[in-house]
C-alpha cells in the first residue's frame, strides 16, 4: 500500500510541479508577488501534491469499484422504472452535496438558493436517467448530443444575457472531483452488461447538460438580469504564522464539505451492499480504507487549491493585465492552461480508464496531450475575450458546432471520451486558479466580470471536445493508411479494431 501511495504522490508531483514553476517564474519577473501570497501558493502546491496522491489511490480502491458495482446492478435485469427512479435519486443527491452548487446558487440572487439547488439537482438526475436509457437501448451518443445542444442553443436565444455565462459554467457542478470518478465508474458498470466499449464513456457528458438547461429555464421563469458574484479579496498575510493560520482556519470548512459530498455515495453503496451486491468482507474493508484515502486526499487538495492557489491566480491576473503589454495575458494564459490541466485530479482517473478500456490502444499520453492543447486554446481565447470584450456567444456557438459536426466523422469511442473529458478538464483547478486569474484581469482592464470573466469554465469544457475528436480522426486515418506493419503495430491495430468498427460506426 505504501509503495502504491508513493507512486501516486510521485505522479502528482510531476503533474503539479510544472504549473508551480511557471507561477514562480512569473512572480520573479513580470508579476512580483507579495511574500505572503507566494508562501500561500507554495504551501498550497505541497498540499495539492499530497492530496492528489491520496485521492488517486482512494479513487482506485473505492470510488471506481463502488460505481462499477452499482452500475452492473442497475444495468442488469431490474425493472426499468425502478432503475430510472434510483438513477434520478443518485444524480440529484450527489449533485446537492457538491460544494460548487452552493457557490453557483449565490451567483444568481434573483432566484432563491433552494430553488436553484433543487432545479440543478433535478436536471442532473433527469440526465443520469437519460444516460441510463441510452446505454440500455443502444442509442448512439453523437446524435443524442446534437439534439440536446441544439435545444440548449435555441433556448439560449430567449435567456437574459446575464444568465448565459453562469448557465454554461453551471455544467461544472457535475465535474467535481467526487462526482466525476463515481459517474464514470457507474457508466463503466452499466456498459459492462452490454459489452460495448463506447458506452463506458458519455455519462458525464450527458449529465453536464442538465445544469445548463436548469439555469436557463430559471432565467426564463424569473426574467431577471440580477446576477452577482462575490468580490475576491487577497488575504492579508505577512509571515509564515499568518500563512499557517489561513490554512488552519479554512481546513474545517473543507473537511465538512468533503464529508457531505461523499455521504450520498457511501449511503447508496451501503444500501446496494446490503440489498444486492453483497461483497465479501475483505473487499468491503478495502473500499472503506479507500474512502478514507479519498476523504483525506480531497480535503488536502481543496484546501490547498482554494486557500493557496486562488489568491495567486487573482494577483497574477491583476498584475499582468496592468502591464502596458497586457496582450501578454493571451500567450501566458495558454502556457498556464497547457500545464494546469494535468493538476486536475479527475483527469488521471479518465486517462487510466481510457487506457484500461481500450487495452492500451489509446494511451494516456495521447489523451493527456490532446487535453492540454485543448485547455491551452481555451484559456488563450478566454484571455482574448477579456482583452477585447468578445461576447461568449461568438466563441461557444462555433466551438460547439465544430465539436458536434466532428461526431459524424470520428469513431464513436473518441466522441464519448471527448465529451466526458470536457467535464473532467473543468474541475476544481479551473474554479480556484483560472477563474480568479480571469477575474483579476477583468478588474484591472475595467471589464464586466459577470459577462467577460464568467464563462471560462464553459470554454475549458468546450475545447477538449474538439481536440480529442481531432485526435480520433488522426488516429483513424493513421491506422487506415498503415500497410507494412511490424508485429507490435499489428497488435495495436487489432486492439483498435476491436473498439472501432469502420464499416458501421464511422460515417464519412
Coordinates of C-alpha atoms in Angstrom, one line a residue:
X1 CA 0.0 0.0 0.0
X2 CA 2.8 2.4 0.9
X3 CA 4.5 1.6 -2.4
X4 CA 1.3 2.5 -4.4
X5 CA 0.9 5.7 -2.4
X6 CA 4.4 6.7 -3.1
X7 CA 3.8 6.1 -6.8
X8 CA 0.6 8.2 -6.8
X9 CA 2.4 11.0 -5.0
X10 CA 5.2 10.9 -7.5
X11 CA 2.7 11.1 -10.3
X12 CA 1.1 14.1 -8.6
X13 CA 4.4 15.8 -8.2
X14 CA 5.1 15.5 -11.9
X15 CA 1.6 17.0 -12.6
X16 CA 1.7 19.9 -10.2
X17 CA 5.4 20.9 -10.5
X18 CA 5.2 22.5 -14.0
X19 CA 2.5 25.0 -13.0
X20 CA 4.3 25.7 -9.8
X21 CA 7.5 26.5 -11.7
X22 CA 5.5 28.8 -14.1
X23 CA 4.0 30.8 -11.3
X24 CA 7.3 31.1 -9.6
X25 CA 9.0 32.4 -12.8
X26 CA 6.2 34.9 -13.3
X27 CA 6.5 36.1 -9.7
X28 CA 10.2 36.7 -10.1
X29 CA 9.9 38.5 -13.4
X30 CA 6.7 40.1 -14.8
X31 CA 4.4 39.9 -11.7
X32 CA 6.4 40.3 -8.4
X33 CA 4.2 38.7 -5.8
X34 CA 4.0 39.6 -2.1
X35 CA 5.8 37.2 0.1
X36 CA 2.7 36.2 2.0
X37 CA 0.8 35.3 -1.2
X38 CA 3.8 33.4 -2.5
X39 CA 4.0 31.4 0.7
X40 CA 0.3 30.6 0.5
X41 CA 0.8 29.3 -3.0
X42 CA 3.8 27.2 -2.2
X43 CA 2.2 25.5 0.8
X44 CA -1.0 25.1 -1.3
X45 CA 1.1 23.4 -4.0
X46 CA 2.6 21.0 -1.5
X47 CA -0.9 20.1 -0.2
X48 CA -2.1 19.6 -3.8
X49 CA 0.7 17.0 -4.4
X50 CA 0.0 15.0 -1.3
X51 CA -3.8 15.4 -1.6
X52 CA -3.8 14.3 -5.3
X53 CA -1.7 11.2 -4.4
X54 CA -4.2 10.2 -1.6
X55 CA -7.2 10.9 -3.8
X56 CA -5.9 8.9 -6.8
X57 CA -5.2 5.9 -4.6
X58 CA -8.6 6.3 -2.9
X59 CA -10.4 6.5 -6.3
X60 CA -8.8 3.3 -7.4
X61 CA -9.6 1.5 -4.2
X62 CA -13.1 2.8 -3.5
X63 CA -14.8 5.3 -5.9
X64 CA -14.3 3.3 -9.0
X65 CA -15.3 -0.1 -7.5
X66 CA -18.4 1.4 -5.9
X67 CA -19.5 3.0 -9.1
X68 CA -18.8 -0.2 -11.2
X69 CA -20.6 -2.5 -8.8
X70 CA -23.7 -0.3 -8.6
X71 CA -23.6 0.2 -12.4
X72 CA -23.6 -3.5 -13.0
X73 CA -26.7 -4.0 -10.9
X74 CA -28.5 -1.0 -12.5
X75 CA -27.6 -2.3 -15.9
X76 CA -28.9 -5.8 -15.2
X77 CA -32.4 -7.2 -15.2
X78 CA -34.1 -4.8 -12.8
X79 CA -37.3 -3.2 -13.9
X80 CA -36.8 -0.1 -16.0
X81 CA -39.0 2.1 -13.8
X82 CA -37.1 1.1 -10.6
X83 CA -33.7 1.7 -12.3
X84 CA -34.9 5.1 -13.5
X85 CA -36.0 6.2 -10.1
X86 CA -32.8 5.0 -8.5
X87 CA -30.7 6.8 -11.1
X88 CA -32.6 10.0 -10.6
X89 CA -32.1 9.9 -6.9
X90 CA -28.4 9.1 -7.2
X91 CA -27.9 12.0 -9.7
X92 CA -29.9 14.5 -7.6
X93 CA -28.4 13.7 -4.2
X94 CA -24.8 13.5 -5.3
X95 CA -25.3 16.9 -7.0
X96 CA -26.9 18.5 -4.0
X97 CA -23.9 17.5 -2.0
X98 CA -21.5 19.2 -4.4
X99 CA -19.9 22.3 -2.7
X100 CA -19.7 24.1 -6.1
X101 CA -23.5 24.1 -6.3
X102 CA -23.8 26.4 -3.3
X103 CA -21.4 28.8 -4.9
X104 CA -23.5 28.8 -8.1
X105 CA -26.7 29.5 -6.2
X106 CA -25.1 32.6 -4.6
X107 CA -24.2 34.0 -8.1
X108 CA -27.9 34.3 -9.0
X109 CA -29.6 36.3 -6.2
X110 CA -32.7 36.8 -8.3
X111 CA -33.5 33.1 -7.8
X112 CA -33.9 31.7 -4.3
X113 CA -30.9 29.4 -3.3
X114 CA -33.2 26.4 -2.6
X115 CA -34.9 26.7 -6.0
X116 CA -31.7 26.8 -8.0
X117 CA -30.1 23.9 -6.0
X118 CA -33.2 21.7 -6.4
X119 CA -33.6 22.6 -10.1
X120 CA -29.9 21.9 -11.0
X121 CA -30.0 18.6 -8.9
X122 CA -33.2 17.6 -10.7
X123 CA -31.5 18.4 -14.1
X124 CA -28.6 16.1 -13.3
X125 CA -30.9 13.4 -12.1
X126 CA -33.0 13.5 -15.2
X127 CA -30.0 13.3 -17.5
X128 CA -28.5 10.5 -15.5
X129 CA -31.7 8.7 -16.3
X130 CA -31.3 9.7 -20.0
X131 CA -27.8 8.3 -19.9
X132 CA -29.0 5.0 -18.5
X133 CA -31.7 4.7 -21.1
X134 CA -29.1 5.4 -23.9
X135 CA -27.0 2.6 -22.6
X136 CA -29.9 0.2 -22.2
X137 CA -31.4 0.8 -25.6
X138 CA -28.1 1.1 -27.5
X139 CA -28.7 4.7 -28.6
X140 CA -25.7 6.4 -30.3
X141 CA -24.2 9.3 -28.2
X142 CA -23.4 11.6 -31.2
X143 CA -27.0 12.2 -32.4
X144 CA -28.2 12.4 -28.8
X145 CA -25.6 15.2 -28.1
X146 CA -26.5 17.0 -31.3
X147 CA -30.2 17.0 -30.4
X148 CA -29.5 18.2 -26.8
X149 CA -27.1 21.0 -27.6
X150 CA -29.3 22.2 -30.5
X151 CA -32.1 22.6 -27.9
X152 CA -29.7 24.3 -25.5
X153 CA -28.6 27.0 -28.0
X154 CA -32.2 27.5 -29.3
X155 CA -33.3 28.1 -25.7
X156 CA -30.4 30.4 -25.0
X157 CA -31.8 32.9 -27.6
X158 CA -34.6 33.7 -25.1
X159 CA -32.5 33.7 -22.0
X160 CA -31.3 37.1 -20.5
X161 CA -27.6 37.7 -21.4
X162 CA -26.7 38.0 -17.7
X163 CA -27.6 34.3 -17.2
X164 CA -25.8 32.9 -20.2
X165 CA -22.2 32.7 -18.9
X166 CA -23.4 31.4 -15.5
X167 CA -25.6 28.9 -17.2
X168 CA -22.8 27.4 -19.3
X169 CA -20.4 27.5 -16.4
X170 CA -23.0 25.6 -14.3
X171 CA -22.2 22.4 -16.2
X172 CA -19.1 22.4 -13.9
X173 CA -21.2 21.4 -10.9
X174 CA -21.3 17.8 -12.3
X175 CA -17.5 17.8 -12.7
X176 CA -16.4 18.0 -9.1
X177 CA -13.6 15.6 -8.0
X178 CA -16.2 13.5 -6.1
X179 CA -18.8 13.2 -8.8
X180 CA -16.7 12.6 -11.9
X181 CA -14.9 9.3 -10.9
X182 CA -18.2 7.9 -9.5
X183 CA -20.2 8.8 -12.6
X184 CA -17.5 7.4 -14.9
X185 CA -17.4 4.2 -13.0
X186 CA -21.2 4.0 -12.9
X187 CA -21.2 4.2 -16.7
X188 CA -18.5 1.6 -17.0
X189 CA -20.6 -0.8 -14.8
X190 CA -23.7 -0.3 -16.9
X191 CA -21.7 -0.7 -20.1
X192 CA -20.2 -4.0 -19.0
X193 CA -23.6 -5.6 -19.2
X194 CA -24.0 -4.6 -22.9
X195 CA -20.3 -5.1 -23.8
X196 CA -19.9 -2.0 -25.9
X197 CA -16.7 -0.1 -25.3
X198 CA -18.0 3.4 -26.3
X199 CA -20.7 3.1 -23.6
X200 CA -18.0 3.2 -20.9
X201 CA -18.0 7.0 -21.6
X202 CA -20.6 9.6 -22.1
X203 CA -22.4 9.7 -18.7
X204 CA -20.5 12.8 -17.5
X205 CA -21.2 14.5 -20.9
X206 CA -24.9 14.0 -20.7
X207 CA -25.2 14.9 -17.0
X208 CA -23.4 18.2 -17.7
X209 CA -26.3 19.3 -19.9
X210 CA -28.8 19.2 -17.0
X211 CA -27.4 22.2 -15.0
X212 CA -27.2 24.3 -18.2
X213 CA -30.8 23.7 -19.1
X214 CA -31.9 24.2 -15.4
X215 CA -30.3 27.6 -15.1
X216 CA -31.6 28.7 -18.5
X217 CA -35.1 27.7 -17.6
X218 CA -34.8 29.6 -14.3
X219 CA -33.6 32.6 -16.2
X220 CA -36.7 32.4 -18.4
X221 CA -39.1 31.9 -15.4
X222 CA -37.7 34.7 -13.3
X223 CA -36.9 37.1 -16.3
X224 CA -34.3 39.0 -14.3
X225 CA -30.8 40.2 -15.0
X226 CA -29.9 40.2 -11.3
X227 CA -26.8 38.0 -11.4
X228 CA -23.9 38.7 -9.0
X229 CA -20.6 37.4 -7.8
X230 CA -18.7 37.6 -4.5
X231 CA -15.8 40.1 -4.9
X232 CA -12.4 38.4 -4.3
X233 CA -10.0 39.9 -1.7
X234 CA -6.4 38.7 -1.3
X235 CA -5.9 37.8 2.4
X236 CA -3.5 39.9 4.4
X237 CA -0.6 37.6 5.1
X238 CA 2.7 38.9 6.3
X239 CA 4.7 35.9 7.7
X240 CA 4.7 32.2 8.0
X241 CA 2.5 32.2 11.1
X242 CA -0.2 34.1 9.1
X243 CA 0.1 31.5 6.4
X244 CA -0.5 28.6 8.8
X245 CA -3.4 30.5 10.3
X246 CA -5.1 30.8 6.9
X247 CA -4.9 27.1 6.2
X248 CA -6.0 26.1 9.7
X249 CA -8.9 28.5 9.6
X250 CA -10.1 27.1 6.2
X251 CA -9.4 23.4 6.9
X252 CA -12.6 22.6 9.0
X253 CA -14.8 24.0 6.2
X254 CA -13.4 21.7 3.6
X255 CA -13.5 18.8 6.0
X256 CA -17.2 19.3 6.3
X257 CA -17.7 19.9 2.5
X258 CA -15.9 16.7 1.5
X259 CA -17.7 14.7 4.2
X260 CA -21.1 15.9 2.9
X261 CA -20.0 15.3 -0.7
X262 CA -19.0 11.7 0.0
X263 CA -22.0 10.9 2.2
X264 CA -24.6 10.2 -0.5
X265 CA -22.3 7.8 -2.4
X266 CA -21.5 6.0 0.9
X267 CA -25.2 5.7 1.8
X268 CA -26.2 4.4 -1.7
X269 CA -23.3 1.9 -1.6
X270 CA -24.4 0.7 1.8
X271 CA -28.0 0.1 0.6
X272 CA -26.8 -1.7 -2.5
X273 CA -24.3 -3.8 -0.5
X274 CA -27.0 -5.0 1.9
X275 CA -29.7 -5.5 -0.7
X276 CA -27.9 -6.8 -3.8
X277 CA -24.1 -6.6 -4.2
X278 CA -23.0 -8.4 -1.1
X279 CA -19.3 -8.1 -1.5
X280 CA -17.0 -10.2 0.7
X281 CA -15.8 -8.7 3.9
X282 CA -12.2 -8.2 2.6
X283 CA -13.5 -6.2 -0.4
X284 CA -15.7 -4.1 1.8
X285 CA -12.8 -3.3 4.2
X286 CA -10.7 -2.3 1.1
X287 CA -13.4 0.1 0.0
X288 CA -13.7 1.6 3.4
X289 CA -10.0 2.2 3.5
X290 CA -10.2 3.7 0.0
X291 CA -12.9 6.1 1.1
X292 CA -10.6 7.2 3.9
X293 CA -7.8 7.9 1.4
X294 CA -10.3 9.7 -0.8
X295 CA -11.5 11.9 2.1
X296 CA -8.0 12.8 3.2
X297 CA -6.9 13.5 -0.3
X298 CA -9.8 15.7 -1.2
X299 CA -9.6 17.7 2.0
X300 CA -5.9 18.4 1.4
X301 CA -6.4 19.1 -2.3
X302 CA -9.3 21.5 -2.0
X303 CA -7.8 23.3 1.0
X304 CA -4.5 23.8 -0.9
X305 CA -6.3 24.9 -4.1
X306 CA -8.8 27.3 -2.5
X307 CA -6.5 28.9 0.1
X308 CA -3.2 28.7 -1.7
X309 CA -3.9 28.9 -5.5
X310 CA -6.9 31.3 -5.6
X311 CA -5.0 34.4 -4.2
X312 CA -2.0 33.7 -6.5
X313 CA -4.3 33.4 -9.6
X314 CA -6.2 36.6 -8.8
X315 CA -2.9 38.5 -8.1
X316 CA -1.3 37.3 -11.3
X317 CA -4.4 38.3 -13.4
X318 CA -4.5 41.9 -12.0
X319 CA -0.7 42.4 -12.2
X320 CA -0.3 41.1 -15.8
X321 CA -3.3 43.0 -17.1
X322 CA -1.9 46.2 -15.6
X323 CA 1.2 45.9 -17.7
X324 CA 1.5 48.1 -20.9
X325 CA 1.8 44.8 -22.8
X326 CA -1.4 43.4 -21.4
X327 CA -1.8 41.3 -24.5
X328 CA 0.7 39.0 -23.0
X329 CA -2.2 37.6 -21.0
X330 CA -3.0 35.5 -24.1
X331 CA 0.2 33.6 -24.5
X332 CA 0.8 33.3 -20.7
X333 CA -2.7 32.1 -20.3
X334 CA -2.1 29.4 -23.0
X335 CA 1.0 28.2 -21.2
X336 CA -0.7 28.1 -17.8
X337 CA -3.7 26.2 -19.4
X338 CA -1.5 23.7 -21.1
X339 CA 0.1 22.6 -17.8
X340 CA -2.6 23.2 -15.2
X341 CA -5.0 20.5 -16.7
X342 CA -2.5 17.8 -15.5
X343 CA -3.2 19.0 -11.9
X344 CA -6.9 18.2 -12.2
X345 CA -7.4 15.1 -10.1
X346 CA -10.2 13.6 -12.3
X347 CA -8.0 13.8 -15.4
X348 CA -5.8 11.0 -14.2
X349 CA -8.9 8.9 -13.5
X350 CA -10.1 9.4 -17.0
X351 CA -6.8 8.7 -18.6
X352 CA -6.4 5.4 -16.8
X353 CA -9.9 4.4 -17.7
X354 CA -9.4 5.1 -21.4
X355 CA -6.2 3.1 -21.4
X356 CA -7.8 0.2 -19.5
X357 CA -11.0 0.1 -21.6
X358 CA -9.0 0.2 -24.9
X359 CA -6.4 -2.3 -23.7
X360 CA -3.7 0.4 -24.3
X361 CA -4.7 1.1 -27.9
X362 CA -5.4 4.7 -26.8
X363 CA -2.5 5.6 -24.5
X364 CA -2.8 8.0 -21.6
X365 CA -0.1 10.3 -23.1
X366 CA -2.2 10.9 -26.2
X367 CA -5.3 11.8 -24.3
X368 CA -3.3 14.0 -21.9
X369 CA -1.6 15.8 -24.8
X370 CA -5.0 16.5 -26.5
X371 CA -6.5 17.7 -23.2
X372 CA -3.5 20.1 -22.6
X373 CA -3.7 21.5 -26.1
X374 CA -7.5 22.0 -25.7
X375 CA -7.2 23.8 -22.4
X376 CA -4.4 25.9 -23.7
X377 CA -6.5 27.1 -26.6
X378 CA -9.5 27.7 -24.3
X379 CA -7.5 29.9 -21.8
X380 CA -5.9 31.8 -24.7
X381 CA -9.4 32.5 -26.1
X382 CA -10.7 33.4 -22.6
X383 CA -7.9 36.0 -22.2
X384 CA -8.5 37.3 -25.7
X385 CA -12.2 37.7 -24.7
X386 CA -11.1 39.7 -21.7
X387 CA -8.8 41.9 -23.6
X388 CA -11.2 42.7 -26.5
X389 CA -14.6 42.3 -24.8
X390 CA -15.7 39.5 -27.1
X391 CA -19.2 38.1 -26.2
X392 CA -19.0 34.5 -25.1
X393 CA -21.7 33.5 -27.7
X394 CA -19.2 34.3 -30.5
X395 CA -16.9 31.6 -29.2
X396 CA -19.3 28.9 -27.8
X397 CA -21.6 28.7 -30.9
X398 CA -18.9 27.9 -33.5
X399 CA -17.0 25.8 -31.0
X400 CA -19.8 23.5 -30.1
X401 CA -20.9 23.5 -33.8
X402 CA -17.4 22.2 -34.8
X403 CA -17.5 19.6 -31.9
X404 CA -20.9 18.3 -32.9
X405 CA -20.0 18.1 -36.6
X406 CA -16.9 16.1 -35.7
X407 CA -19.2 13.5 -34.1
X408 CA -20.3 12.5 -37.6
X409 CA -16.8 11.5 -38.8
X410 CA -14.8 10.1 -35.9
X411 CA -15.0 6.7 -34.1
X412 CA -17.8 6.7 -31.5
X413 CA -15.5 5.9 -28.6
X414 CA -13.5 9.1 -29.3
X415 CA -16.7 11.2 -29.3
X416 CA -17.7 9.7 -25.9
X417 CA -14.2 10.3 -24.4
X418 CA -14.1 13.8 -25.8
X419 CA -17.4 14.9 -24.3
X420 CA -16.6 13.3 -21.0
X421 CA -13.1 15.0 -21.0
X422 CA -14.7 18.4 -21.3
X423 CA -16.4 17.9 -18.0
X424 CA -13.3 16.4 -16.4
X425 CA -11.0 19.3 -17.5
X426 CA -13.2 21.9 -16.0
X427 CA -12.7 20.8 -12.4
X428 CA -11.5 22.5 -9.2
X429 CA -8.3 23.9 -10.6
X430 CA -10.3 25.9 -13.2
X431 CA -12.5 27.3 -10.4
X432 CA -9.7 28.1 -8.0
X433 CA -6.9 29.3 -10.3
X434 CA -8.1 30.0 -13.9
X435 CA -11.3 31.8 -12.9
X436 CA -9.6 34.1 -10.4
X437 CA -6.9 34.7 -13.0
X438 CA -9.5 35.8 -15.4
X439 CA -11.4 37.9 -12.8
X440 CA -8.3 39.7 -11.8
X441 CA -7.5 40.5 -15.4
X442 CA -11.1 41.7 -16.0
X443 CA -10.9 44.0 -12.9
X444 CA -7.6 45.5 -14.0
X445 CA -8.8 46.2 -17.5
X446 CA -12.2 47.6 -16.4
X447 CA -14.2 44.8 -17.9
X448 CA -17.5 43.4 -16.7
X449 CA -16.6 40.4 -14.6
X450 CA -20.0 38.8 -15.0
X451 CA -20.0 38.8 -18.8
X452 CA -16.3 38.7 -19.6
X453 CA -14.7 36.6 -16.8
X454 CA -17.5 34.1 -16.1
X455 CA -17.7 31.6 -19.0
X456 CA -14.0 30.5 -18.6
X457 CA -15.3 27.2 -17.2
X458 CA -17.5 26.7 -20.3
X459 CA -14.5 27.5 -22.5
X460 CA -12.4 24.9 -20.7
X461 CA -15.2 22.4 -21.1
X462 CA -15.6 23.1 -24.8
X463 CA -12.2 22.9 -26.5
X464 CA -11.2 19.4 -25.5
X465 CA -14.4 18.2 -27.3
X466 CA -12.6 19.3 -30.5
X467 CA -9.0 18.4 -29.8
X468 CA -9.8 14.8 -28.6
X469 CA -12.1 14.2 -31.6
X470 CA -9.3 15.5 -33.9
X471 CA -7.0 13.0 -32.2
X472 CA -9.6 10.3 -33.1
X473 CA -9.6 11.5 -36.7
X474 CA -5.8 11.4 -36.9
X475 CA -5.7 8.0 -35.2
X476 CA -8.3 6.6 -37.6
X477 CA -6.5 7.8 -40.7
X478 CA -3.2 6.6 -39.4
X479 CA -4.5 3.1 -38.9
X480 CA -6.2 3.0 -42.3
X481 CA -3.1 4.1 -44.2
X482 CA -0.9 1.6 -42.5
X483 CA 0.3 -1.0 -44.9
X484 CA 3.6 -2.5 -43.9
X485 CA 3.5 -3.0 -40.2
X486 CA 5.6 -4.6 -37.5
X487 CA 4.2 -7.3 -35.2
X488 CA 3.8 -4.7 -32.4
X489 CA 1.9 -2.4 -34.7
X490 CA -0.2 -5.2 -35.9
X491 CA -1.2 -6.0 -32.3
X492 CA -2.1 -2.3 -31.8
X493 CA -4.3 -2.3 -34.9
X494 CA -6.1 -5.4 -33.6
X495 CA -6.7 -3.7 -30.3
X496 CA -8.1 -0.6 -32.1
X497 CA -10.2 -2.7 -34.5
X498 CA -11.9 -4.3 -31.5
X499 CA -13.0 -0.8 -30.5
X500 CA -13.6 0.8 -33.9
X501 CA -15.9 -0.8 -36.5
X502 CA -15.1 1.3 -39.6
X503 CA -18.0 -0.2 -41.6
X504 CA -20.7 0.5 -39.1
X505 CA -19.6 3.1 -36.6
X506 CA -17.9 5.7 -38.7
X507 CA -19.9 8.0 -41.0
X508 CA -17.8 10.0 -43.5

